[in-house]
Every structure is written in structure tokens, then in C-alpha cells.
Amino acid sequence: MRTIVFVLLFFTQISFTQILPEKERALLKDEILEDRFKNILPGLMEDANIDMWLLISREYNEDPVLKTMLPATWLNARRRTIIVFYRNKKEKIIERLAVARYNIGKSIQSSWDKEKEPNQWKALIDIIASRNPDKIGINFSKHFALADGLVKTDFDELLANLPETYQGRLVSAEKLAIGWIETRSEMEMKLYKKLVKITHDIIEEAFSEKVIHPGITTTEDIVWFMRQKVTDLGLETWFHPTIDIQRNKEFLKSHITSFSKGKEEKIIQKGDLLHCDFGITYIGLNTDCQQHAYVLNEDEDEVPVFLKEAFRKGNRVQDILTSNMSIGVTGNEILKASLIQGRKEGLRPSIYTHPLGKYGHSAGTTIGMWDSQNGVPFNGDYALHKNTVYAIELNTTVAIKEWNKDIRIMLEEAGFFGDGVFEYVNERQVTIKPIKTQ
């Protein structure tokens, strides 16, 4: 009986009309990419004071930054792909050149004729020499993995071919690479609102009486329902989702256990407080969301007041954190101020907010980690920049007298920090979702 129920559930249909067909996705992805090259890259190169930016990758071993610059029809680099961005300060333009056999979509034109110059490295050196840049940025970084994409072989080949005149001009493009990854355009933010709405809709369906049958449905059933829903919609998930339960007469798990991906499968019962951690990928952007639902007991018509009050405290920690976010302030400074303020208000917060965008755990400032509540070295010392998106991820521990135990309200929502103003990309959960079952 249980198997039949869940076979049917996997075919539950709801409207997701905002999801585009593949061809329209590709057109939008390339339009967004061209817009970023025109309207974001020039300012980032100027701010980083880099004249030329070199990105070098081989097929299936792509630099994480270069990966975000490939058009929709390029799923990977081809052979050895070299992209050159040159900031022509005199003409106030950014040249986009590919030292490759092919144009990279419509945005980056091939500047290598192999028949005239068979050596790809020599063709690159000719481009460098003809422009004579003062600072040549390459992607290496000790502390930011996404800005450390130049592999040793390509670096060694570059040095072996680059004249000494230019070797002394090589600098880390860390600031530029982080800026490219973390900065969101207006076009991207319009897409992001739809993407977060899709994420919320999938959670809404998973946490519903259509899917959850107390005494039958397990946490793993819901996990795989969500995975299947993502696949059926033609989307992807960037991490395996989790579903966990807090209930009366069961002690609160430690943070180590709570953040373990090896969750124990449990059968869902009435009176359970459910929690999910779920995110999807769509047209080059990612979401990361945690929400709560409560399975009503037979004698309940709404979520108990004591759980509503606990959830309100979780929202309050969100408000405290986002009110402390300001341009130029580091993640460690934001973390410290928020924890102090929360504790003064009698809360027991834990904050571990991370950048979100081109990658799920993206580049930018880190505002705490669940096991680093005194600050995060290096990554937490990076300052907050405008036009960036974050997974506002945190929890607060609340004593529940009615259950004679502590519970943990764990929340995560995509938030956008604009020109000095914070806003949720597409709202946040403000009440625990009630699940009324038969």
C-alpha cells in the first residue's frame, strides 16, 4: 500500500509555469552573460586595478570563474581555452578575446588563427605584447577557492612561455574573481525572484498532506520526492536535500549531528516539527532554503502557540543579522555585532551565513560558520559589497516548557544586499506551515 501511495505522489502535478523551455533558458543565459560583460566587468576591473585578466582552462578541468563565462551551448571548455580581458583605458573599452580555435558564443571572439601561428602560447604572448599591460591578473588565491582556478600545469606553461618582462607584472586576480562571482545584475535579480519562488513552491508541495501521511511517510521519502520533483521540472539540485524531525520526548541533537548529512531515516508522526534544507540550480544561479512545517495532531487546528513563539524568535535573529549588514563591514564584524545584540535580547543564536549566487557556497564574505562562532579567518575578513546575495542561514535554540526540552529553529532564505538596503529575494517564511492530515 505504501509503495503505491508514493508512486502516485511522485506524479503529483502543480503549476510551475515560470520555468522556461531549454532553448529559452539558453537565450536568457547568454543575454544575462553579455549584460554582465558590458555592465559589470568594466567596473570590477577598474576597482581591482587590473589591466589584463587571463583565464586559462582545459576541457573538464575548468576554472570556476571561467565556467561562469561559458555560453549556454558550451557545457565545458574546449581543448585549452584561454580568455583575455583587456582594459583599454584610452578608448574606455574592455576587449574580450579568446585564444582558442572557436568563438566563445557571441560575447568573446576568437583571436587565434592557428594556421598563421600554430603555437597557442605564442599567440597569447603576441596579444599581451601588443597591449603591454601594467598588471596582468591570474586566478590564484590562498583562501578563496573559487578565485584559485589556475591549475599548476597551465601556470607552469604560462611562465615557461611568458617573457621575463611580463612575469613581474603577474598579480593575483582574487579581488576581481570574487567580484565577478558575487556581483548580481538587475537581470539576474529578476530571474532570482522566480527561482526562489520555485524553490518555495517545491517545499510547499513536499510539506503538504498530498505527500505526508503520518505513520507511513518517512523523512527519506520526502527527500527523494524533492529530488524527483526537481528532475521532473527539468532543474538540478546542487546538494542532496535533508529532512529532519524534532519532537516531544526526544532530546535536541548537537550541532555536529544536526549538520551531518547522514540523517537517520524516521517515520513522520503527528505532532512532529519538520525541517528541510533544500536548494536548486537554474540558469546559472542557485538557491539555498531551510523551512519548517508542523504535522497537526488530531485535536489541533493550528500550530501550537509555543512553537509559533519559538519561530518568531528565529525571525528576530534574522532581523538582527540583516540590520547589521552594511557596505564595507566585514563578515566577522557583522557576526560579532549580531551575536552580541541577540544575546542581549535573551536569544541563543548561531549564525553561519554565506554568499549565494553562481555557486551555492559562493564567493564573498562569510558571516560565521556553525563551528566558528568567534569569526572566520580571512573569508570573514572580506568586506560586504553591494549587489550581492546571501543565504541568510542561522538558528536559535529555544526552551520549550511544554515539551520539557530545547528545540532549534533553523532558517535559511536568499537575501539581496543592494545599495545600502537589504531585502529578501522573494519573501521569507514567517510562520510554521501547518500540515493537516486525515
GROMACS .gro file of C-alpha atoms in nm:
model
  438
    1MET     CA    1   0.000   0.000   0.000
    2ARG     CA    2   0.277   0.239   0.099
    3THR     CA    3   0.464   0.178  -0.229
    4ILE     CA    4   0.153   0.251  -0.435
    5VAL     CA    5   0.091   0.574  -0.244
    6PHE     CA    6   0.438   0.705  -0.315
    7VAL     CA    7   0.442   0.602  -0.680
    8LEU     CA    8   0.133   0.820  -0.718
    9LEU     CA    9   0.285   1.102  -0.518
   10PHE     CA   10   0.584   1.128  -0.747
   11PHE     CA   11   0.344   1.225  -1.024
   12THR     CA   12   0.171   1.498  -0.824
   13GLN     CA   13   0.135   1.798  -1.051
   14ILE     CA   14   0.141   2.166  -0.960
   15SER     CA   15   0.190   2.468  -1.178
   16PHE     CA   16   0.546   2.583  -1.242
   17THR     CA   17   0.475   2.793  -1.549
   18GLN     CA   18   0.768   3.026  -1.482
   19ILE     CA   19   1.019   2.752  -1.577
   20LEU     CA   20   1.142   2.813  -1.932
   21PRO     CA   21   1.198   2.553  -2.204
   22GLU     CA   22   1.562   2.469  -2.274
   23LYS     CA   23   1.601   2.694  -2.579
   24GLU     CA   24   1.455   2.996  -2.399
   25ARG     CA   25   1.677   2.927  -2.099
   26ALA     CA   26   1.980   2.929  -2.327
   27LEU     CA   27   1.880   3.259  -2.484
   28LEU     CA   28   1.826   3.417  -2.143
   29LYS     CA   29   2.153   3.279  -2.006
   30ASP     CA   30   2.351   3.429  -2.294
   31GLU     CA   31   2.165   3.759  -2.268
   32ILE     CA   32   2.248   3.779  -1.896
   33LEU     CA   33   2.613   3.692  -1.965
   34GLU     CA   34   2.650   3.964  -2.231
   35ASP     CA   35   2.488   4.215  -1.996
   36ARG     CA   36   2.737   4.122  -1.723
   37PHE     CA   37   3.032   4.162  -1.959
   38LYS     CA   38   2.909   4.507  -2.062
   39ASN     CA   39   2.781   4.648  -1.734
   40ILE     CA   40   2.963   4.468  -1.451
   41LEU     CA   41   3.308   4.360  -1.571
   42PRO     CA   42   3.446   4.709  -1.657
   43GLY     CA   43   3.379   4.847  -1.310
   44LEU     CA   44   3.523   4.538  -1.143
   45MET     CA   45   3.847   4.557  -1.344
   46GLU     CA   46   3.882   4.925  -1.265
   47ASP     CA   47   3.814   4.868  -0.895
   48ALA     CA   48   4.070   4.586  -0.883
   49ASN     CA   49   4.320   4.800  -1.078
   50ILE     CA   50   4.393   4.518  -1.322
   51ASP     CA   51   4.470   4.595  -1.687
   52MET     CA   52   4.452   4.243  -1.827
   53TRP     CA   53   4.280   3.933  -1.688
   54LEU     CA   54   4.388   3.589  -1.809
   55LEU     CA   55   4.166   3.283  -1.761
   56ILE     CA   56   4.314   2.952  -1.873
   57SER     CA   57   4.142   2.613  -1.854
   58ARG     CA   58   4.135   2.276  -2.021
   59GLU     CA   59   3.827   2.073  -2.103
   60TYR     CA   60   3.662   1.914  -1.795
   61ASN     CA   61   3.903   2.090  -1.560
   62GLU     CA   62   3.760   2.439  -1.574
   63ASP     CA   63   3.849   2.736  -1.359
   64PRO     CA   64   3.530   2.805  -1.153
   65VAL     CA   65   3.530   3.164  -1.280
   66LEU     CA   66   3.577   3.068  -1.644
   67LYS     CA   67   3.295   2.815  -1.604
   68THR     CA   68   3.053   3.102  -1.532
   69MET     CA   69   3.160   3.279  -1.853
   70LEU     CA   70   3.077   2.999  -2.094
   71PRO     CA   71   2.769   3.043  -2.314
   72ALA     CA   72   2.469   2.812  -2.293
   73THR     CA   73   2.589   2.590  -2.577
   74TRP     CA   74   2.930   2.542  -2.417
   75LEU     CA   75   2.885   2.293  -2.136
   76ASN     CA   76   3.262   2.277  -2.089
   77ALA     CA   77   3.580   2.442  -2.211
   78ARG     CA   78   3.721   2.307  -2.538
   79ARG     CA   79   4.077   2.179  -2.561
   80ARG     CA   80   4.279   2.450  -2.385
   81THR     CA   81   4.060   2.760  -2.366
   82ILE     CA   82   4.227   3.095  -2.293
   83ILE     CA   83   4.020   3.407  -2.236
   84VAL     CA   84   4.180   3.752  -2.226
   85PHE     CA   85   4.007   4.063  -2.094
   86TYR     CA   86   4.199   4.383  -2.161
   87ARG     CA   87   4.103   4.719  -2.011
   88ASN     CA   88   4.182   4.975  -2.277
   89LYS     CA   89   4.191   5.287  -2.061
   90LYS     CA   90   4.249   5.520  -2.357
   91GLU     CA   91   3.943   5.408  -2.551
   92LYS     CA   92   3.750   5.315  -2.232
   93ILE     CA   93   3.654   4.971  -2.353
   94ILE     CA   94   3.707   4.613  -2.239
   95GLU     CA   95   3.840   4.389  -2.513
   96ARG     CA   96   3.718   4.028  -2.490
   97LEU     CA   97   3.949   3.790  -2.671
   98ALA     CA   98   3.963   3.412  -2.696
   99VAL     CA   99   4.294   3.246  -2.769
  100ALA     CA  100   4.103   2.946  -2.892
  101ARG     CA  101   4.002   2.783  -3.218
  102TYR     CA  102   3.643   2.895  -3.172
  103ASN     CA  103   3.441   3.199  -3.077
  104ILE     CA  104   3.310   3.155  -2.724
  105GLY     CA  105   2.948   3.223  -2.804
  106LYS     CA  106   2.869   3.571  -2.933
  107SER     CA  107   3.038   3.755  -2.645
  108ILE     CA  108   3.403   3.651  -2.688
  109GLN     CA  109   3.560   3.638  -3.032
  110SER     CA  110   3.842   3.406  -3.131
  111SER     CA  111   4.169   3.593  -3.181
  112TRP     CA  112   4.388   3.297  -3.276
  113ASP     CA  113   4.448   3.182  -3.632
  114LYS     CA  114   4.624   2.850  -3.582
  115GLU     CA  115   4.718   2.829  -3.949
  116LYS     CA  116   4.921   3.152  -3.916
  117GLU     CA  117   5.053   3.084  -3.565
  118PRO     CA  118   5.040   2.713  -3.465
  119ASN     CA  119   5.160   2.778  -3.109
  120GLN     CA  120   4.871   2.881  -2.883
  121TRP     CA  121   5.103   3.022  -2.614
  122LYS     CA  122   5.289   3.229  -2.873
  123ALA     CA  123   4.954   3.369  -2.990
  124LEU     CA  124   4.874   3.467  -2.630
  125ILE     CA  125   5.212   3.634  -2.583
  126ASP     CA  126   5.158   3.834  -2.902
  127ILE     CA  127   4.829   3.966  -2.761
  128ILE     CA  128   4.998   4.059  -2.432
  129ALA     CA  129   5.293   4.226  -2.601
  130SER     CA  130   5.079   4.431  -2.838
  131ARG     CA  131   4.882   4.577  -2.544
  132ASN     CA  132   5.166   4.598  -2.289
  133PRO     CA  133   4.952   4.585  -1.969
  134ASP     CA  134   5.100   4.703  -1.638
  135LYS     CA  135   4.913   4.447  -1.426
  136ILE     CA  136   4.814   4.102  -1.551
  137GLY     CA  137   4.569   3.923  -1.324
  138ILE     CA  138   4.565   3.545  -1.296
  139ASN     CA  139   4.340   3.336  -1.075
  140PHE     CA  140   4.527   3.224  -0.769
  141SER     CA  141   4.415   3.269  -0.409
  142LYS     CA  142   4.515   3.101  -0.085
  143HIS     CA  143   4.185   3.149   0.098
  144PHE     CA  144   3.911   3.179  -0.167
  145ALA     CA  145   3.878   2.852  -0.357
  146LEU     CA  146   3.661   2.995  -0.634
  147ALA     CA  147   3.934   3.251  -0.712
  148ASP     CA  148   4.207   2.985  -0.723
  149GLY     CA  149   4.121   2.827  -1.056
  150LEU     CA  150   4.451   2.841  -1.246
  151VAL     CA  151   4.592   2.488  -1.222
  152LYS     CA  152   4.963   2.422  -1.179
  153THR     CA  153   5.020   2.282  -1.528
  154ASP     CA  154   4.868   2.584  -1.700
  155PHE     CA  155   5.054   2.819  -1.466
  156ASP     CA  156   5.385   2.645  -1.539
  157GLU     CA  157   5.316   2.658  -1.914
  158LEU     CA  158   5.232   3.028  -1.890
  159LEU     CA  159   5.557   3.106  -1.708
  160ALA     CA  160   5.761   2.894  -1.947
  161ASN     CA  161   5.631   3.096  -2.242
  162LEU     CA  162   5.589   3.441  -2.089
  163PRO     CA  163   5.891   3.673  -2.136
  164GLU     CA  164   6.054   3.793  -1.814
  165THR     CA  165   5.940   4.145  -1.898
  166TYR     CA  166   5.582   4.043  -1.821
  167GLN     CA  167   5.637   3.783  -1.549
  168GLY     CA  168   5.691   4.057  -1.293
  169ARG     CA  169   5.354   4.205  -1.386
  170LEU     CA  170   5.156   3.896  -1.286
  171VAL     CA  171   4.933   3.957  -0.985
  172SER     CA  172   4.654   3.771  -0.809
  173ALA     CA  173   4.313   3.847  -0.957
  174GLU     CA  174   4.150   3.742  -0.629
  175LYS     CA  175   3.953   4.064  -0.580
  176LEU     CA  176   3.839   4.069  -0.943
  177ALA     CA  177   3.742   3.700  -0.942
  178ILE     CA  178   3.541   3.735  -0.619
  179GLY     CA  179   3.374   4.047  -0.754
  180TRP     CA  180   3.272   3.869  -1.074
  181ILE     CA  181   3.129   3.573  -0.885
  182GLU     CA  182   2.949   3.768  -0.612
  183THR     CA  183   2.804   4.067  -0.801
  184ARG     CA  184   2.446   4.036  -0.927
  185SER     CA  185   2.299   4.229  -1.218
  186GLU     CA  186   1.945   4.367  -1.245
  187MET     CA  187   1.863   4.097  -1.500
  188GLU     CA  188   1.987   3.826  -1.265
  189MET     CA  189   1.781   3.957  -0.976
  190LYS     CA  190   1.461   3.942  -1.182
  191LEU     CA  191   1.543   3.578  -1.253
  192TYR     CA  192   1.641   3.515  -0.890
  193LYS     CA  193   1.296   3.613  -0.764
  194LYS     CA  194   1.139   3.349  -0.985
  195LEU     CA  195   1.398   3.089  -0.884
  196VAL     CA  196   1.337   3.139  -0.513
  197LYS     CA  197   0.961   3.119  -0.575
  198ILE     CA  198   1.010   2.784  -0.749
  199THR     CA  199   1.216   2.664  -0.451
  200HIS     CA  200   0.943   2.769  -0.208
  201ASP     CA  201   0.677   2.600  -0.422
  202ILE     CA  202   0.862   2.268  -0.418
  203ILE     CA  203   0.894   2.287  -0.038
  204GLU     CA  204   0.525   2.380  -0.013
  205GLU     CA  205   0.428   2.068  -0.202
  206ALA     CA  206   0.670   1.843  -0.012
  207PHE     CA  207   0.535   1.971   0.320
  208SER     CA  208   0.170   1.901   0.238
  209GLU     CA  209  -0.099   1.645   0.310
  210LYS     CA  210  -0.067   1.527  -0.051
  211VAL     CA  211   0.276   1.392   0.028
  212ILE     CA  212   0.290   1.337   0.404
  213HIS     CA  213   0.089   1.054   0.560
  214PRO     CA  214   0.171   1.013   0.933
  215GLY     CA  215   0.278   0.664   1.029
  216ILE     CA  216   0.369   0.584   0.667
  217THR     CA  217   0.582   0.860   0.515
  218THR     CA  218   0.948   0.868   0.612
  219THR     CA  219   1.194   1.154   0.603
  220GLU     CA  220   1.377   0.979   0.318
  221ASP     CA  221   1.051   0.955   0.121
  222ILE     CA  222   1.028   1.335   0.133
  223VAL     CA  223   1.395   1.377   0.039
  224TRP     CA  224   1.350   1.166  -0.272
  225PHE     CA  225   1.019   1.329  -0.355
  226MET     CA  226   1.201   1.661  -0.368
  227ARG     CA  227   1.484   1.519  -0.579
  228GLN     CA  228   1.237   1.366  -0.822
  229LYS     CA  229   1.033   1.686  -0.842
  230VAL     CA  230   1.347   1.880  -0.934
  231THR     CA  231   1.431   1.627  -1.207
  232ASP     CA  232   1.073   1.623  -1.340
  233LEU     CA  233   1.079   2.002  -1.371
  234GLY     CA  234   1.400   1.988  -1.572
  235LEU     CA  235   1.602   2.151  -1.295
  236GLU     CA  236   1.904   2.045  -1.091
  237THR     CA  237   1.989   2.046  -0.722
  238TRP     CA  238   2.339   2.145  -0.614
  239PHE     CA  239   2.328   1.942  -0.291
  240HIS     CA  240   2.132   1.648  -0.160
  241PRO     CA  241   1.838   1.780   0.047
  242THR     CA  242   1.773   1.679   0.405
  243ILE     CA  243   1.459   1.638   0.614
  244ASP     CA  244   1.479   1.609   0.990
  245ILE     CA  245   1.237   1.594   1.282
  246GLN     CA  246   1.216   1.749   1.627
  247ARG     CA  247   0.951   1.602   1.853
  248ASN     CA  248   0.837   1.581   2.211
  249LYS     CA  249   1.034   1.346   2.439
  250GLU     CA  250   1.342   1.342   2.215
  251PHE     CA  251   1.646   1.540   2.323
  252LEU     CA  252   1.785   1.811   2.095
  253LYS     CA  253   2.072   1.686   1.881
  254SER     CA  254   2.413   1.851   1.891
  255HIS     CA  255   2.520   2.088   1.615
  256ILE     CA  256   2.760   1.823   1.485
  257THR     CA  257   2.475   1.572   1.449
  258SER     CA  258   2.237   1.834   1.311
  259PHE     CA  259   2.479   1.937   1.038
  260SER     CA  260   2.569   1.583   0.942
  261LYS     CA  261   2.437   1.482   0.601
  262GLY     CA  262   2.395   1.124   0.721
  263LYS     CA  263   2.045   1.176   0.861
  264GLU     CA  264   1.868   0.888   1.034
  265GLU     CA  265   1.553   0.789   0.848
  266LYS     CA  266   1.242   0.834   1.059
  267ILE     CA  267   0.871   0.772   1.009
  268ILE     CA  268   0.681   1.100   1.034
  269GLN     CA  269   0.418   1.116   1.307
  270LYS     CA  270   0.152   1.365   1.410
  271GLY     CA  271   0.296   1.631   1.641
  272ASP     CA  272   0.631   1.637   1.458
  273LEU     CA  273   0.815   1.962   1.383
  274LEU     CA  274   0.969   1.910   1.039
  275HIS     CA  275   1.266   2.091   0.890
  276CYS     CA  276   1.412   2.086   0.539
  277ASP     CA  277   1.735   2.205   0.381
  278PHE     CA  278   1.694   2.234   0.005
  279GLY     CA  279   1.834   2.423  -0.293
  280ILE     CA  280   1.817   2.419  -0.672
  281THR     CA  281   2.013   2.543  -0.974
  282TYR     CA  282   1.857   2.726  -1.269
  283ILE     CA  283   2.016   2.932  -1.548
  284GLY     CA  284   2.343   2.978  -1.362
  285LEU     CA  285   2.201   3.072  -1.021
  286ASN     CA  286   2.149   2.872  -0.701
  287THR     CA  287   1.910   2.880  -0.406
  288ASP     CA  288   1.952   2.753  -0.051
  289CYS     CA  289   1.649   2.737   0.174
  290GLN     CA  290   1.551   2.597   0.515
  291GLN     CA  291   1.192   2.599   0.635
  292HIS     CA  292   0.971   2.437   0.900
  293ALA     CA  293   0.637   2.260   0.900
  294TYR     CA  294   0.431   2.103   1.178
  295VAL     CA  295   0.211   1.793   1.147
  296LEU     CA  296  -0.107   1.876   1.337
  297ASN     CA  297  -0.238   1.636   1.599
  298GLU     CA  298  -0.598   1.521   1.565
  299ASP     CA  299  -0.716   1.772   1.825
  300GLU     CA  300  -0.524   2.066   1.669
  301ASP     CA  301  -0.641   2.313   1.407
  302GLU     CA  302  -0.327   2.525   1.410
  303VAL     CA  303   0.039   2.518   1.509
  304PRO     CA  304   0.075   2.533   1.891
  305VAL     CA  305   0.137   2.880   2.033
  306PHE     CA  306   0.467   2.777   2.195
  307LEU     CA  307   0.606   2.674   1.854
  308LYS     CA  308   0.479   2.994   1.694
  309GLU     CA  309   0.661   3.193   1.960
  310ALA     CA  310   0.980   2.992   1.908
  311PHE     CA  311   0.962   3.059   1.536
  312ARG     CA  312   0.915   3.430   1.599
  313LYS     CA  313   1.249   3.425   1.781
  314GLY     CA  314   1.411   3.272   1.475
  315ASN     CA  315   1.275   3.556   1.261
  316ARG     CA  316   1.407   3.801   1.517
  317VAL     CA  317   1.761   3.664   1.479
  318GLN     CA  318   1.724   3.714   1.103
  319ASP     CA  319   1.621   4.077   1.161
  320ILE     CA  320   1.916   4.139   1.391
  321LEU     CA  321   2.164   3.995   1.141
  322THR     CA  322   2.031   4.180   0.837
  323SER     CA  323   2.012   4.509   1.027
  324ASN     CA  324   2.387   4.484   1.093
  325MET     CA  325   2.479   4.435   0.727
  326SER     CA  326   2.647   4.746   0.584
  327ILE     CA  327   2.875   4.813   0.289
  328GLY     CA  328   3.241   4.790   0.385
  329VAL     CA  329   3.179   4.600   0.709
  330THR     CA  330   3.341   4.257   0.728
  331GLY     CA  331   3.158   3.932   0.788
  332ASN     CA  332   3.335   3.889   1.122
  333GLU     CA  333   3.225   4.234   1.235
  334ILE     CA  334   2.866   4.165   1.131
  335LEU     CA  335   2.874   3.830   1.310
  336LYS     CA  336   3.009   3.972   1.634
  337ALA     CA  337   2.762   4.261   1.646
  338SER     CA  338   2.467   4.034   1.568
  339LEU     CA  339   2.554   3.770   1.828
  340ILE     CA  340   2.605   4.034   2.097
  341GLN     CA  341   2.273   4.201   2.016
  342GLY     CA  342   2.087   3.869   2.003
  343ARG     CA  343   2.224   3.753   2.337
  344LYS     CA  344   2.137   4.087   2.498
  345GLU     CA  345   1.778   4.024   2.390
  346GLY     CA  346   1.782   3.686   2.565
  347LEU     CA  347   1.820   3.479   2.249
  348ARG     CA  348   2.058   3.190   2.188
  349PRO     CA  349   2.163   3.248   1.827
  350SER     CA  350   2.409   3.075   1.598
  351ILE     CA  351   2.487   3.241   1.263
  352TYR     CA  352   2.653   3.087   0.958
  353THR     CA  353   2.551   3.297   0.658
  354HIS     CA  354   2.732   3.251   0.327
  355PRO     CA  355   2.739   3.412  -0.019
  356LEU     CA  356   2.496   3.266  -0.270
  357GLY     CA  357   2.472   3.303  -0.646
  358LYS     CA  358   2.677   3.144  -0.922
  359TYR     CA  359   2.760   2.873  -0.669
  360GLY     CA  360   2.567   2.753  -0.367
  361HIS     CA  361   2.855   2.823  -0.131
  362SER     CA  362   2.976   3.117  -0.336
  363ALA     CA  363   3.249   3.381  -0.320
  364GLY     CA  364   3.224   3.683  -0.092
  365THR     CA  365   3.221   3.748   0.278
  366THR     CA  366   3.142   3.467   0.521
  367ILE     CA  367   2.934   3.565   0.824
  368GLY     CA  368   3.017   3.288   1.067
  369MET     CA  369   3.022   2.911   1.035
  370TRP     CA  370   2.826   2.677   1.259
  371ASP     CA  371   3.151   2.566   1.422
  372SER     CA  372   3.322   2.910   1.405
  373GLN     CA  373   3.106   3.149   1.604
  374ASN     CA  374   3.403   3.363   1.703
  375GLY     CA  375   3.472   3.459   1.344
  376VAL     CA  376   3.610   3.303   1.026
  377PRO     CA  377   3.974   3.387   0.944
  378PHE     CA  378   4.038   3.551   0.605
  379ASN     CA  379   3.700   3.478   0.440
  380GLY     CA  380   3.522   3.651   0.726
  381ASP     CA  381   3.759   3.947   0.698
  382TYR     CA  382   3.638   4.023   0.346
  383ALA     CA  383   3.408   4.327   0.340
  384LEU     CA  384   3.042   4.325   0.239
  385HIS     CA  385   2.980   4.463  -0.110
  386LYS     CA  386   2.660   4.590  -0.268
  387ASN     CA  387   2.455   4.399  -0.526
  388THR     CA  388   2.531   4.067  -0.363
  389VAL     CA  389   2.314   3.775  -0.250
  390TYR     CA  390   2.349   3.572   0.068
  391ALA     CA  391   2.192   3.263   0.218
  392ILE     CA  392   2.072   3.418   0.546
  393GLU     CA  393   2.142   3.099   0.738
  394LEU     CA  394   2.119   3.073   1.115
  395ASN     CA  395   1.940   2.916   1.408
  396THR     CA  396   1.830   2.995   1.758
  397THR     CA  397   1.782   2.749   2.043
  398VAL     CA  398   1.456   2.786   2.236
  399ALA     CA  399   1.345   2.621   2.560
  400ILE     CA  400   1.001   2.459   2.517
  401LYS     CA  401   0.834   2.414   2.854
  402GLU     CA  402   0.552   2.210   2.705
  403TRP     CA  403   0.799   1.953   2.574
  404ASN     CA  404   1.043   1.992   2.866
  405LYS     CA  405   1.333   2.035   2.623
  406ASP     CA  406   1.514   2.271   2.387
  407ILE     CA  407   1.437   2.292   2.017
  408ARG     CA  408   1.631   2.462   1.741
  409ILE     CA  409   1.464   2.691   1.487
  410MET     CA  410   1.684   2.662   1.177
  411LEU     CA  411   1.619   2.912   0.898
  412GLU     CA  412   1.773   2.995   0.562
  413GLU     CA  413   1.649   3.232   0.292
  414ALA     CA  414   1.808   3.412  -0.003
  415GLY     CA  415   1.864   3.780   0.073
  416PHE     CA  416   1.987   4.062  -0.151
  417PHE     CA  417   2.205   4.348  -0.029
  418GLY     CA  418   2.170   4.640  -0.268
  419ASP     CA  419   2.285   4.999  -0.240
  420GLY     CA  420   2.279   5.004   0.139
  421VAL     CA  421   1.944   4.823   0.159
  422PHE     CA  422   1.870   4.459   0.243
  423GLU     CA  423   1.569   4.269   0.116
  424TYR     CA  424   1.469   3.907   0.085
  425VAL     CA  425   1.487   3.793  -0.276
  426ASN     CA  426   1.134   3.657  -0.261
  427GLU     CA  427   1.000   3.688   0.093
  428ARG     CA  428   1.084   3.462   0.387
  429GLN     CA  429   0.896   3.214   0.599
  430VAL     CA  430   0.725   3.397   0.886
  431THR     CA  431   0.503   3.118   1.021
  432ILE     CA  432   0.545   2.744   1.058
  433LYS     CA  433   0.348   2.567   0.785
  434PRO     CA  434   0.066   2.353   0.934
  435ILE     CA  435   0.006   2.010   0.778
  436LYS     CA  436  -0.347   1.885   0.833
  437THR     CA  437  -0.375   1.512   0.768
  438GLN     CA  438  -0.653   1.255   0.794
   0.00000   0.00000   0.00000
